[in-house]
Amino acid sequence: MSLHPHPVDRPANYPLAYERELRLADGRRVAIRPIVPSDAPDLAAAIRSADAETLYGRFLGGPPRITPDLLARLTKVDYMRRFALVAADATCGQGIAIARYEHLDNGVAEIAVAVDPAWRRVGLATAMVEILAQAALERGIHSFSASYLADNRPVAALLSLSDLTRPRVLGHGLAESEVELDPGSVAAALRAMNTDQHDAAPSRPPDR
C-alpha cells in the first residue's frame, strides 16, 4: 500500500486541514491524511497482504471479500458523518494504518483502527484517534464507540482514556465500549501534536 501524502485528485469537500506529518515516539515519521477514493487499489492490496491478527482484530473475523462495493464503501466518505484517515511511512509512502469513524445516531460514532504490526505501540493509533476526535467534535459528534475482541489489549488500552464507560461484554469474545469526547483534552493533545508537526514537517510544495 503506497500513499501520496498530498493527493491531487482530492474530492471537492476534501478537508485539507487534517493532513499531518508527525514524528512518533521511536523517531519515525508518518504522513496522515483523509482518505480519497483513489486509495481503493492500495487499500485492497493492504487487506490482501495483512497478517491474520490484524484482519481478525479489525473485522472481528476473517478477511472480508474484497469487492468494488466494499472498496467504495471504505474509501468514499463524506468527511462529515463518515470520516477516515490513512497513514504512511513519510520516508517511502508505504501505507501503515487506517482509522475511521461512522456516525451511528444521537452524536455517537463507531470507530475502527488498524495499524501495521511494525508500527504499533509508538503512538500512531492514539494520534489518529485524536485527529478523528477533532473532526468529530467539529461535526457535532460527542462520543466514540467501538466493538472489539475482549483480549485486544491495544484497543482496550486506547479506549481506557478519560470518561470510558464500563466495557459491555457482547459474548463470543467481543466487548463494546463508549468514550465521551472531552473538547479540552482533545485540544490539548492536538496542540502538542501540532508542535511536533511543526518540528517534523518539511516545507510543502505548492499544489498544482
Coordinates of C-alpha atoms in Angstrom, one line a residue:
M1 CA 0.0 0.0 0.0
S2 CA 1.7 3.2 -1.2
L3 CA 0.1 6.6 -0.5
H4 CA 0.8 10.1 -1.7
P5 CA 0.8 12.5 1.2
H6 CA -1.0 15.2 -0.7
P7 CA -3.3 13.6 -3.3
V8 CA -4.0 15.7 -6.4
D9 CA -7.4 14.1 -7.1
R10 CA -9.0 15.3 -3.9
P11 CA -12.8 15.5 -3.8
A12 CA -14.2 19.0 -3.7
N13 CA -15.1 18.6 0.0
Y14 CA -11.7 17.2 1.0
P15 CA -10.7 18.6 4.4
L16 CA -7.1 19.7 3.8
A17 CA -6.7 20.8 7.4
Y18 CA -6.4 17.2 8.6
E19 CA -3.2 16.5 6.7
R20 CA -0.4 16.0 9.2
E21 CA 3.2 14.8 9.3
L22 CA 4.2 13.6 12.7
R23 CA 7.2 12.2 14.5
L24 CA 6.4 9.1 16.6
A25 CA 7.8 8.0 19.9
D26 CA 10.5 6.0 18.3
G27 CA 11.6 8.8 16.0
R28 CA 10.0 7.5 12.8
R29 CA 7.9 10.0 10.8
V30 CA 4.4 9.4 9.4
A31 CA 2.2 11.3 7.0
I32 CA -1.5 11.2 7.9
R33 CA -4.3 12.5 5.7
P34 CA -8.0 11.9 4.9
I35 CA -8.8 9.0 2.7
V36 CA -9.7 9.6 -1.0
P37 CA -11.5 7.3 -3.5
S38 CA -8.3 6.7 -5.5
D39 CA -6.8 4.9 -2.4
A40 CA -9.1 1.9 -3.2
P41 CA -6.4 -0.2 -5.1
D42 CA -3.8 0.4 -2.4
L43 CA -6.4 -0.5 0.3
A44 CA -7.3 -3.7 -1.5
A45 CA -3.6 -4.6 -1.6
A46 CA -3.2 -3.9 2.1
I47 CA -6.2 -6.1 3.1
R48 CA -4.8 -8.9 0.9
S49 CA -1.4 -8.7 2.5
A50 CA -2.4 -8.0 6.1
D51 CA -1.5 -10.5 8.7
A52 CA -4.2 -12.7 10.2
E53 CA -4.1 -10.9 13.6
T54 CA -4.6 -7.5 12.1
L55 CA -7.6 -8.7 10.0
Y56 CA -9.1 -10.6 12.9
G57 CA -8.9 -7.5 15.1
R58 CA -10.2 -5.1 12.5
F59 CA -13.0 -7.1 11.0
L60 CA -13.7 -9.3 14.1
G61 CA -13.2 -12.4 11.9
G62 CA -11.6 -13.5 8.7
P63 CA -10.7 -11.2 5.8
P64 CA -13.7 -9.6 4.0
R65 CA -14.5 -10.4 0.5
I66 CA -12.9 -7.6 -1.5
T67 CA -15.4 -6.2 -4.0
P68 CA -15.8 -2.9 -5.7
D69 CA -18.7 -2.1 -3.4
L70 CA -16.6 -2.8 -0.3
L71 CA -13.8 -0.6 -1.5
A72 CA -16.2 2.2 -2.5
R73 CA -17.8 2.0 1.0
L74 CA -14.4 2.2 2.6
T75 CA -12.8 5.0 0.5
K76 CA -15.8 7.2 -0.5
V77 CA -16.7 9.2 2.6
D78 CA -18.5 12.5 3.1
Y79 CA -16.0 13.8 5.7
M80 CA -18.9 14.6 7.9
R81 CA -20.9 11.5 9.1
R82 CA -18.2 9.2 7.7
F83 CA -14.6 10.2 8.1
A84 CA -11.4 8.1 7.5
L85 CA -7.7 8.8 7.8
V86 CA -4.8 6.9 6.3
A87 CA -1.2 6.9 7.4
A88 CA 2.0 6.2 5.5
D89 CA 5.7 6.0 6.3
A90 CA 6.8 9.5 5.5
T91 CA 10.1 8.3 4.0
C92 CA 8.8 5.9 1.4
G93 CA 5.0 6.3 1.2
Q94 CA 4.2 2.8 2.4
G95 CA 0.7 2.7 3.9
I96 CA 0.8 1.6 7.5
A97 CA -2.6 2.4 9.2
I98 CA -6.2 3.4 8.7
A99 CA -8.7 4.8 11.2
R100 CA -12.3 5.8 10.7
Y101 CA -15.5 6.8 12.3
E102 CA -19.1 6.3 11.2
H103 CA -21.9 8.3 12.9
L104 CA -24.5 5.9 14.3
D105 CA -27.1 8.2 16.0
N106 CA -27.5 10.9 18.6
G107 CA -24.0 12.2 18.4
V108 CA -22.3 8.8 18.8
A109 CA -19.9 7.4 16.2
E110 CA -18.3 4.0 15.9
I111 CA -14.5 4.0 15.4
A112 CA -12.2 1.4 14.0
V113 CA -8.4 1.4 13.8
A114 CA -6.0 -0.9 12.0
V115 CA -2.2 -0.5 12.3
D116 CA 0.6 -2.5 10.7
P117 CA 2.3 -4.6 13.5
A118 CA 5.7 -2.9 12.9
W119 CA 4.1 0.5 13.7
R120 CA 2.3 -0.4 16.9
R121 CA 3.0 0.9 20.4
V122 CA 4.6 4.1 19.3
G123 CA 1.6 6.4 19.5
L124 CA 0.3 6.2 15.9
A125 CA -3.2 4.8 16.7
T126 CA -3.6 7.3 19.5
A127 CA -2.6 10.2 17.2
M128 CA -5.1 9.1 14.5
V129 CA -7.9 8.8 17.0
E130 CA -7.1 12.2 18.4
I131 CA -7.4 13.7 14.9
L132 CA -10.6 11.8 14.3
A133 CA -11.9 13.2 17.7
Q134 CA -11.2 16.8 16.5
A135 CA -13.1 16.1 13.3
A136 CA -16.0 14.5 15.2
L137 CA -16.3 17.3 17.7
E138 CA -16.4 19.9 14.9
R139 CA -19.2 17.9 13.3
G140 CA -21.4 17.6 16.3
I141 CA -20.3 14.1 17.4
H142 CA -19.6 13.8 21.2
S143 CA -18.8 10.2 21.8
F144 CA -16.9 7.3 20.2
S145 CA -18.0 3.7 20.4
A146 CA -16.0 0.6 19.5
S147 CA -16.7 -3.1 19.3
Y148 CA -13.5 -5.2 19.7
L149 CA -12.1 -8.5 20.7
A150 CA -12.1 -8.6 24.5
D151 CA -8.5 -9.7 24.6
N152 CA -7.4 -6.9 22.1
R153 CA -5.1 -5.1 24.6
P154 CA -4.2 -2.2 22.3
V155 CA -7.8 -1.3 21.6
A156 CA -8.8 -1.7 25.2
A157 CA -5.9 0.5 26.3
L158 CA -6.8 3.1 23.7
L159 CA -10.4 3.2 24.9
S160 CA -9.4 3.3 28.6
L161 CA -8.7 7.1 28.2
S162 CA -10.8 9.6 30.1
D163 CA -14.5 9.1 30.7
L164 CA -14.7 5.5 29.5
T165 CA -17.9 3.7 30.3
R166 CA -17.6 0.2 31.7
P167 CA -17.0 -2.2 28.8
R168 CA -20.0 -4.3 27.9
V169 CA -19.4 -7.9 27.1
L170 CA -21.2 -8.9 24.0
G171 CA -20.4 -12.6 24.0
H172 CA -18.2 -14.7 21.7
G173 CA -15.1 -12.9 23.0
L174 CA -16.4 -9.5 22.0
A175 CA -16.7 -6.3 24.1
E176 CA -18.1 -2.8 23.4
S177 CA -17.1 0.5 25.0
E178 CA -18.1 4.1 24.6
V179 CA -16.0 7.1 25.4
E180 CA -17.2 10.7 25.8
L181 CA -15.0 13.1 23.9
D182 CA -13.7 15.9 26.1
P183 CA -13.0 19.0 24.0
G184 CA -10.3 20.3 26.4
S185 CA -8.4 17.0 26.3
V186 CA -8.6 16.8 22.5
A187 CA -7.5 20.4 22.1
A188 CA -4.5 19.8 24.4
A189 CA -3.5 16.7 22.5
L190 CA -3.7 18.5 19.2
R191 CA -1.7 21.4 20.4
A192 CA 1.1 19.0 21.4
M193 CA 0.7 17.2 18.1
N194 CA 0.9 20.4 16.1
T195 CA 4.1 21.5 17.9
D196 CA 5.7 18.2 16.9
Q197 CA 4.3 18.5 13.4
H198 CA 6.0 21.9 13.1
D199 CA 9.3 20.3 14.1
A200 CA 8.9 17.3 11.8
A201 CA 7.3 18.6 8.6
P202 CA 9.4 19.7 5.7
S203 CA 8.3 22.6 3.6
R204 CA 5.4 21.6 1.3
P205 CA 5.5 22.3 -2.4
P206 CA 2.6 24.3 -3.7
D207 CA -0.4 22.5 -5.1
R208 CA -0.5 22.2 -8.9

